[in-house]
Coordinates of C-alpha atoms in Angstrom, one line a residue:
X197 CA 7.0 -20.2 0.4
X198 CA 5.0 -22.4 -1.2
X199 CA 4.3 -25.8 -1.0
X200 CA 5.0 -26.7 -4.9
X201 CA 8.3 -24.5 -4.2
X202 CA 9.4 -27.0 -1.6
X203 CA 8.2 -30.0 -3.7
X204 CA 10.8 -28.7 -6.5
X205 CA 13.5 -28.1 -4.0
X206 CA 13.0 -31.7 -2.4
X207 CA 13.3 -33.4 -6.1
X208 CA 15.7 -31.4 -7.3
X209 CA 18.2 -32.2 -3.8
X210 CA 16.8 -35.6 -4.4
X211 CA 18.2 -35.8 -7.8
X212 CA 21.3 -34.4 -7.0
X213 CA 21.9 -37.2 -4.3
X214 CA 21.4 -40.0 -6.5
X215 CA 23.2 -37.9 -10.0
X216 CA 26.3 -37.3 -7.3
X217 CA 26.3 -40.6 -5.6
X218 CA 26.1 -42.5 -8.9
X219 CA 29.2 -41.3 -9.9
X220 CA 30.9 -41.5 -6.6
X221 CA 30.2 -45.4 -6.4
X222 CA 31.2 -45.9 -10.0
X223 CA 34.7 -44.4 -9.2
X224 CA 35.1 -45.9 -5.8
X225 CA 34.5 -49.2 -7.7
X226 CA 37.1 -47.8 -10.4
X227 CA 40.1 -46.7 -7.7
X228 CA 42.9 -48.8 -6.2
X229 CA 42.5 -50.7 -2.7
X230 CA 43.2 -48.4 0.4
X231 CA 46.6 -49.1 2.3
X232 CA 46.5 -49.2 5.9
X233 CA 44.7 -51.7 8.1
X234 CA 41.3 -52.9 6.8
X235 CA 38.4 -51.2 9.5
X236 CA 36.6 -53.6 12.0
X237 CA 33.1 -54.3 10.8
X238 CA 30.7 -52.1 11.6
X239 CA 33.0 -48.9 12.3
X240 CA 32.5 -47.2 8.8
X241 CA 28.9 -45.8 8.8
X242 CA 27.4 -47.2 5.7
X243 CA 25.2 -45.1 2.9
X244 CA 22.0 -45.5 4.9
X245 CA 23.3 -43.3 7.6
X246 CA 25.0 -40.9 5.2
X247 CA 22.0 -40.5 3.0
X248 CA 19.7 -39.7 6.0
X249 CA 22.6 -37.0 7.4
X250 CA 22.2 -35.5 3.9
X251 CA 18.7 -34.9 4.0
X252 CA 18.9 -33.1 6.9
X253 CA 21.1 -31.2 5.5
X254 CA 19.1 -30.1 2.6
X255 CA 15.8 -29.9 5.0
X256 CA 17.7 -27.3 6.6
X257 CA 18.8 -25.5 3.2
X258 CA 15.0 -25.0 2.7
X259 CA 14.1 -23.9 6.5
X260 CA 16.8 -21.1 5.4
X261 CA 15.3 -20.5 2.5
X262 CA 11.7 -20.3 3.6
X263 CA 13.7 -18.1 6.5
X264 CA 14.7 -15.5 3.7
X265 CA 18.7 -16.3 4.4
X266 CA 18.9 -16.7 0.8
X267 CA 16.9 -18.0 -2.4
X268 CA 16.3 -21.4 -3.2
X269 CA 19.6 -22.4 -5.7
X270 CA 19.2 -21.5 -9.0
X271 CA 20.7 -24.2 -10.4
X272 CA 18.2 -26.9 -8.9
X273 CA 17.9 -28.8 -12.2
X274 CA 20.6 -27.7 -14.3
X275 CA 20.7 -28.4 -18.1
X276 CA 21.3 -31.9 -18.9
X277 CA 23.6 -31.6 -21.3
X278 CA 25.7 -29.3 -18.9
X279 CA 25.6 -32.4 -16.3
X280 CA 26.4 -35.2 -18.8
X281 CA 29.7 -33.1 -20.5
X282 CA 30.6 -32.1 -16.5
X283 CA 30.6 -36.5 -15.9
X284 CA 31.9 -37.3 -18.8
X285 CA 35.1 -34.9 -18.0
X286 CA 35.0 -35.9 -14.4
X287 CA 35.2 -40.0 -15.4
X288 CA 37.8 -39.8 -18.2
X289 CA 40.0 -38.0 -15.7
X290 CA 39.5 -40.8 -12.8
X291 CA 42.2 -43.2 -14.7
X292 CA 44.6 -40.3 -13.9
X293 CA 43.6 -39.4 -10.4
X294 CA 43.9 -43.8 -9.8
X295 CA 47.6 -43.6 -11.5
X296 CA 48.8 -41.1 -8.8
X297 CA 47.6 -43.3 -6.1
X298 CA 48.8 -45.8 -7.1
X299 CA 52.7 -44.2 -7.8
X300 CA 51.8 -42.0 -4.9
X301 CA 52.6 -38.9 -7.2
X302 CA 51.4 -36.0 -5.8
X303 CA 53.5 -32.9 -7.1
X304 CA 53.4 -32.6 -10.5
X305 CA 52.9 -28.8 -10.4
X306 CA 56.1 -28.2 -8.2
X307 CA 57.7 -27.5 -11.2
X308 CA 59.8 -24.6 -12.2
X309 CA 57.3 -22.9 -13.8
X310 CA 55.2 -22.3 -10.7
X311 CA 59.0 -22.8 -8.3
X312 CA 59.1 -19.7 -5.9
X313 CA 56.3 -18.1 -7.6
X314 CA 54.1 -20.1 -5.2
X315 CA 54.3 -21.4 -1.5
X316 CA 55.7 -25.1 -1.5
X317 CA 52.8 -26.4 0.5
X318 CA 50.2 -25.1 -2.6
X319 CA 52.2 -27.1 -5.4
X320 CA 50.8 -30.3 -4.6
X321 CA 48.4 -32.4 -6.5
X322 CA 45.3 -32.1 -3.5
X323 CA 43.3 -35.0 -4.2
X324 CA 45.6 -36.7 -6.9
X325 CA 43.5 -34.0 -9.4
X326 CA 44.9 -33.3 -12.1
X327 CA 46.7 -30.2 -12.4
X328 CA 46.4 -29.2 -8.9
X329 CA 45.1 -25.9 -8.7
X330 CA 47.3 -24.5 -11.7
X331 CA 45.0 -25.3 -14.7
X332 CA 41.9 -24.5 -16.7
X333 CA 41.1 -27.8 -17.1
X334 CA 41.5 -28.0 -13.0
X335 CA 39.1 -25.1 -12.5
X336 CA 36.7 -26.3 -15.0
X337 CA 36.6 -29.5 -13.0
X338 CA 37.0 -29.1 -9.3
X339 CA 33.0 -27.9 -8.9
X340 CA 31.8 -31.3 -10.1
X341 CA 34.4 -33.3 -8.1
X342 CA 33.2 -31.5 -4.4
X343 CA 29.8 -32.6 -5.3
X344 CA 30.9 -36.1 -6.3
X345 CA 32.7 -36.4 -3.2
X346 CA 29.9 -34.9 -1.4
X347 CA 27.0 -36.8 -3.0
X348 CA 25.6 -33.7 -3.9
X349 CA 25.7 -31.6 -1.0
X350 CA 29.0 -29.2 -1.3
X351 CA 26.3 -26.4 -2.3
X352 CA 24.2 -26.9 0.9
X353 CA 27.2 -26.9 3.5
X354 CA 28.9 -23.8 1.4
X355 CA 25.4 -21.8 1.8
X356 CA 25.2 -22.7 5.4
X357 CA 27.8 -19.6 5.9
X358 CA 25.1 -17.2 4.6
X359 CA 23.0 -17.9 7.9
X360 CA 25.6 -16.2 10.3
X361 CA 26.5 -13.5 7.3
X362 CA 22.4 -12.8 7.1
X363 CA 22.3 -12.4 11.0
X364 CA 25.5 -9.6 10.8
X365 CA 23.7 -7.6 7.9
X366 CA 20.1 -7.8 9.2
X367 CA 21.9 -6.0 12.2
X368 CA 24.6 -4.0 10.4
X369 CA 22.5 -3.7 6.6
X370 CA 24.5 -4.7 3.2
X371 CA 24.3 -1.5 1.6
X372 CA 28.3 -0.2 1.2
X373 CA 29.7 -3.2 2.8
X374 CA 32.4 -5.7 1.6
X375 CA 32.4 -9.7 1.4
X376 CA 35.7 -11.1 0.9
X377 CA 36.3 -14.6 0.2
X378 CA 39.3 -15.9 1.0
X379 CA 41.0 -18.8 -1.2
X380 CA 37.6 -18.5 -3.2
X381 CA 38.2 -21.0 -5.9
X382 CA 35.8 -20.4 -8.6
X383 CA 33.7 -17.9 -6.4
X384 CA 30.7 -20.9 -6.1
X385 CA 30.1 -19.4 -2.8
X386 CA 30.2 -15.9 -4.0
X387 CA 27.6 -16.8 -6.5
X388 CA 25.4 -17.8 -3.8
X389 CA 26.0 -14.6 -1.5
X390 CA 25.6 -11.8 -4.3
X391 CA 22.2 -13.8 -5.3
X392 CA 21.2 -13.7 -1.5
X393 CA 22.7 -10.0 -1.0
X394 CA 22.8 -7.6 -4.3
X395 CA 24.1 -4.6 -2.1
X396 CA 27.4 -6.3 -0.8
X397 CA 30.1 -5.6 -3.1
X398 CA 32.7 -8.6 -3.1
X399 CA 36.4 -9.8 -3.3
X400 CA 37.7 -12.8 -3.8
X401 CA 41.3 -13.7 -2.9
X402 CA 43.4 -16.5 -4.4
X403 CA 46.2 -18.2 -5.6
X404 CA 45.3 -19.6 -8.6
X405 CA 45.0 -17.0 -12.0
X406 CA 42.4 -20.1 -13.6
X407 CA 40.3 -20.7 -11.1
X408 CA 40.2 -16.2 -10.6
X409 CA 39.5 -16.7 -14.6
X410 CA 36.6 -19.5 -13.8
X411 CA 35.7 -16.7 -10.6
X412 CA 35.4 -13.6 -12.9
X413 CA 33.3 -15.9 -15.5
X414 CA 31.2 -17.0 -12.9
X415 CA 30.0 -13.6 -11.6
X416 CA 30.0 -11.8 -15.1
X417 CA 26.1 -10.7 -14.7
X418 CA 27.0 -8.3 -11.6
X419 CA 29.8 -6.2 -13.7
X420 CA 31.7 -4.3 -11.3
X421 CA 30.4 -6.2 -8.1
X422 CA 33.8 -8.5 -7.8
X423 CA 37.2 -7.6 -7.7
X424 CA 39.9 -10.8 -8.4
X425 CA 42.8 -10.9 -6.1
X426 CA 46.0 -13.0 -6.8
X427 CA 47.5 -13.5 -3.5
X428 CA 48.4 -15.7 -0.6
X429 CA 46.0 -16.0 2.5
X430 CA 48.8 -15.7 4.7
X431 CA 49.6 -12.6 3.6
X432 CA 46.6 -10.5 2.9
X433 CA 47.3 -6.9 0.4
X434 CA 45.1 -4.7 2.3
X435 CA 45.4 -2.6 5.6
X436 CA 44.6 -3.0 8.8
X437 CA 40.8 -2.9 9.6
X438 CA 39.9 -1.8 6.6
X439 CA 40.2 -5.2 4.0
X440 CA 36.5 -6.0 4.2
X441 CA 32.9 -6.1 6.6
X442 CA 32.7 -9.7 6.2
X443 CA 35.4 -12.4 5.3
X444 CA 34.7 -15.9 4.3
X445 CA 37.0 -18.7 3.8
X446 CA 35.5 -22.1 2.9
X447 CA 37.4 -25.4 2.9
X448 CA 41.0 -23.8 2.9
X449 CA 42.1 -24.7 6.4
X450 CA 42.7 -28.7 6.2
X451 CA 45.0 -28.0 3.1
X452 CA 47.5 -25.7 4.9
X453 CA 50.0 -26.6 7.6
X454 CA 49.2 -26.1 11.0
X455 CA 51.5 -22.7 11.4
X456 CA 49.9 -21.0 7.7
X457 CA 46.4 -21.8 9.4
X458 CA 47.3 -19.4 12.4
X459 CA 49.3 -17.1 10.3
X460 CA 45.8 -17.0 7.9
X461 CA 43.7 -16.3 11.1
X462 CA 46.1 -13.6 11.9
X463 CA 45.7 -12.0 8.6
X464 CA 42.0 -12.3 8.3
X465 CA 42.0 -10.7 12.3
X466 CA 44.0 -8.3 11.0
X467 CA 42.1 -6.7 7.9
X468 CA 38.8 -7.3 9.4
X469 CA 37.1 -4.2 10.2
X470 CA 36.3 -3.9 13.5
X471 CA 32.6 -5.3 14.2
X472 CA 33.2 -7.4 11.2
X473 CA 32.4 -11.1 11.3
X474 CA 34.3 -13.9 9.9
X475 CA 32.8 -17.2 8.9
X476 CA 34.8 -20.3 8.1
X477 CA 33.4 -23.6 6.6
X478 CA 35.7 -26.9 6.6
X479 CA 35.5 -30.1 7.3
X480 CA 34.3 -31.8 10.7
X481 CA 37.0 -32.6 13.0
X482 CA 37.3 -35.8 15.7
X483 CA 34.1 -35.8 17.7
X484 CA 32.4 -32.9 15.9
X485 CA 30.5 -36.2 14.8
X486 CA 32.1 -39.2 16.6
X487 CA 30.2 -42.4 14.1
X488 CA 32.3 -40.5 11.3
X489 CA 35.8 -40.4 12.9
X490 CA 37.4 -43.5 11.1
X491 CA 35.7 -42.1 7.9
X492 CA 37.9 -38.7 8.8
X493 CA 41.2 -41.0 9.8
X494 CA 40.7 -43.2 6.4
X495 CA 40.3 -39.9 3.7
X496 CA 44.1 -39.2 3.6
X497 CA 44.3 -42.2 2.6
X498 CA 42.6 -42.2 -0.5
X499 CA 42.9 -38.5 -1.4
X500 CA 46.3 -36.8 -0.8
X501 CA 45.7 -35.0 2.3
X502 CA 48.9 -33.9 3.3
X503 CA 47.9 -32.1 6.6
X504 CA 44.3 -33.4 7.5
X505 CA 45.4 -35.6 10.0
X506 CA 46.9 -32.6 11.8
X507 CA 43.9 -30.6 10.5
X508 CA 41.0 -32.4 12.4
X509 CA 43.2 -32.8 15.6
X510 CA 43.5 -28.8 15.8
X511 CA 42.4 -26.5 18.0
X512 CA 40.5 -23.4 15.4
X513 CA 38.4 -22.2 17.6
X514 CA 41.5 -21.5 20.4
X515 CA 43.9 -20.6 17.4
X516 CA 41.3 -18.1 16.0
X517 CA 40.8 -16.6 20.3
X518 CA 44.5 -16.2 20.0
X519 CA 44.6 -14.3 17.1
X520 CA 42.0 -11.7 18.1
X521 CA 38.9 -13.1 17.3
X522 CA 35.8 -13.8 19.3
X523 CA 34.1 -17.4 18.6
X524 CA 30.5 -16.8 18.0
X525 CA 29.0 -20.8 17.4
X526 CA 30.4 -23.6 15.4
X527 CA 27.7 -26.2 13.8
X528 CA 27.6 -29.2 12.4
X529 CA 26.3 -29.3 8.6
X530 CA 26.6 -32.8 7.1
X531 CA 30.5 -33.1 6.3
X532 CA 31.4 -29.4 7.6
X533 CA 31.8 -27.3 10.4
X534 CA 30.8 -23.5 10.0
X535 CA 32.6 -21.7 12.6
X536 CA 31.8 -18.2 13.3
X537 CA 34.0 -15.2 14.8
X538 CA 33.5 -11.6 15.6
X539 CA 36.2 -9.1 15.7
X540 CA 35.4 -7.0 18.7
X541 CA 35.0 -3.0 18.4

């Protein structure tokens, strides 16, 4: 790749970090104080440590581009008008989020409209966000919210799943193969996967009709190549050994009760074709990056994440092995862990 390409990529990623980091700082200033004991001085890593780690992720992202795992991001320099509209939408929602934090209100979506139609664990205002997972407004705002949370590093963390996927495709080919993303959300990851591997067929499973509609919109440039599926991750409507050659699951497990996590892993192992690969990207856990351990313990205090404290102590690799998957690798990428598993032939 050219030096100009590297320079443009570096400039684009730096501008993202500044843009989203500024919104994160503003939202934090407006947020109510956290409950719980104040951590000892020096026990929480400061911005210099986190930004250094973010730059390491960005450098790895570019190395993957140079290695041919995926093309450079399509939105290195997003249209200014779109950036401003998204930021305004995000900031307008901050007072409502903060009110829920103060009142500990987190079950607005547990209403007569959805009771019995979605699992109880799902009908919550995760992160205290407006609409939970159920509204068009939530689907329109979600990707921006996540980028603010990770100071512009969310897409880069997701893209790390394309490395073990790319290794598998180099050995097995992409033509005639299907990638299924479980809890696909707005298809932000599938968009990058399709750019990297145009021959792959895509399926996205999610429990939100609003998010699946946004996913269809985001993948409309590839008509006929994406199948949206409204279903629970713990009850995938696919046959044994025939659902997909590749399965991804990104930032889902930390929002599931432990019992459901194991059911989801069992379903992934059931529908994945023998010889196929599953890649899970989720939050780091305790011990993955020890300087961040106190941040992980405090995260559920600021964001409604009722299963997070258990998640960061759960043995996911062991649970996947019990489900019948072979652990290949686990790598940290900023605040994410990328776990790769194969299904034996």
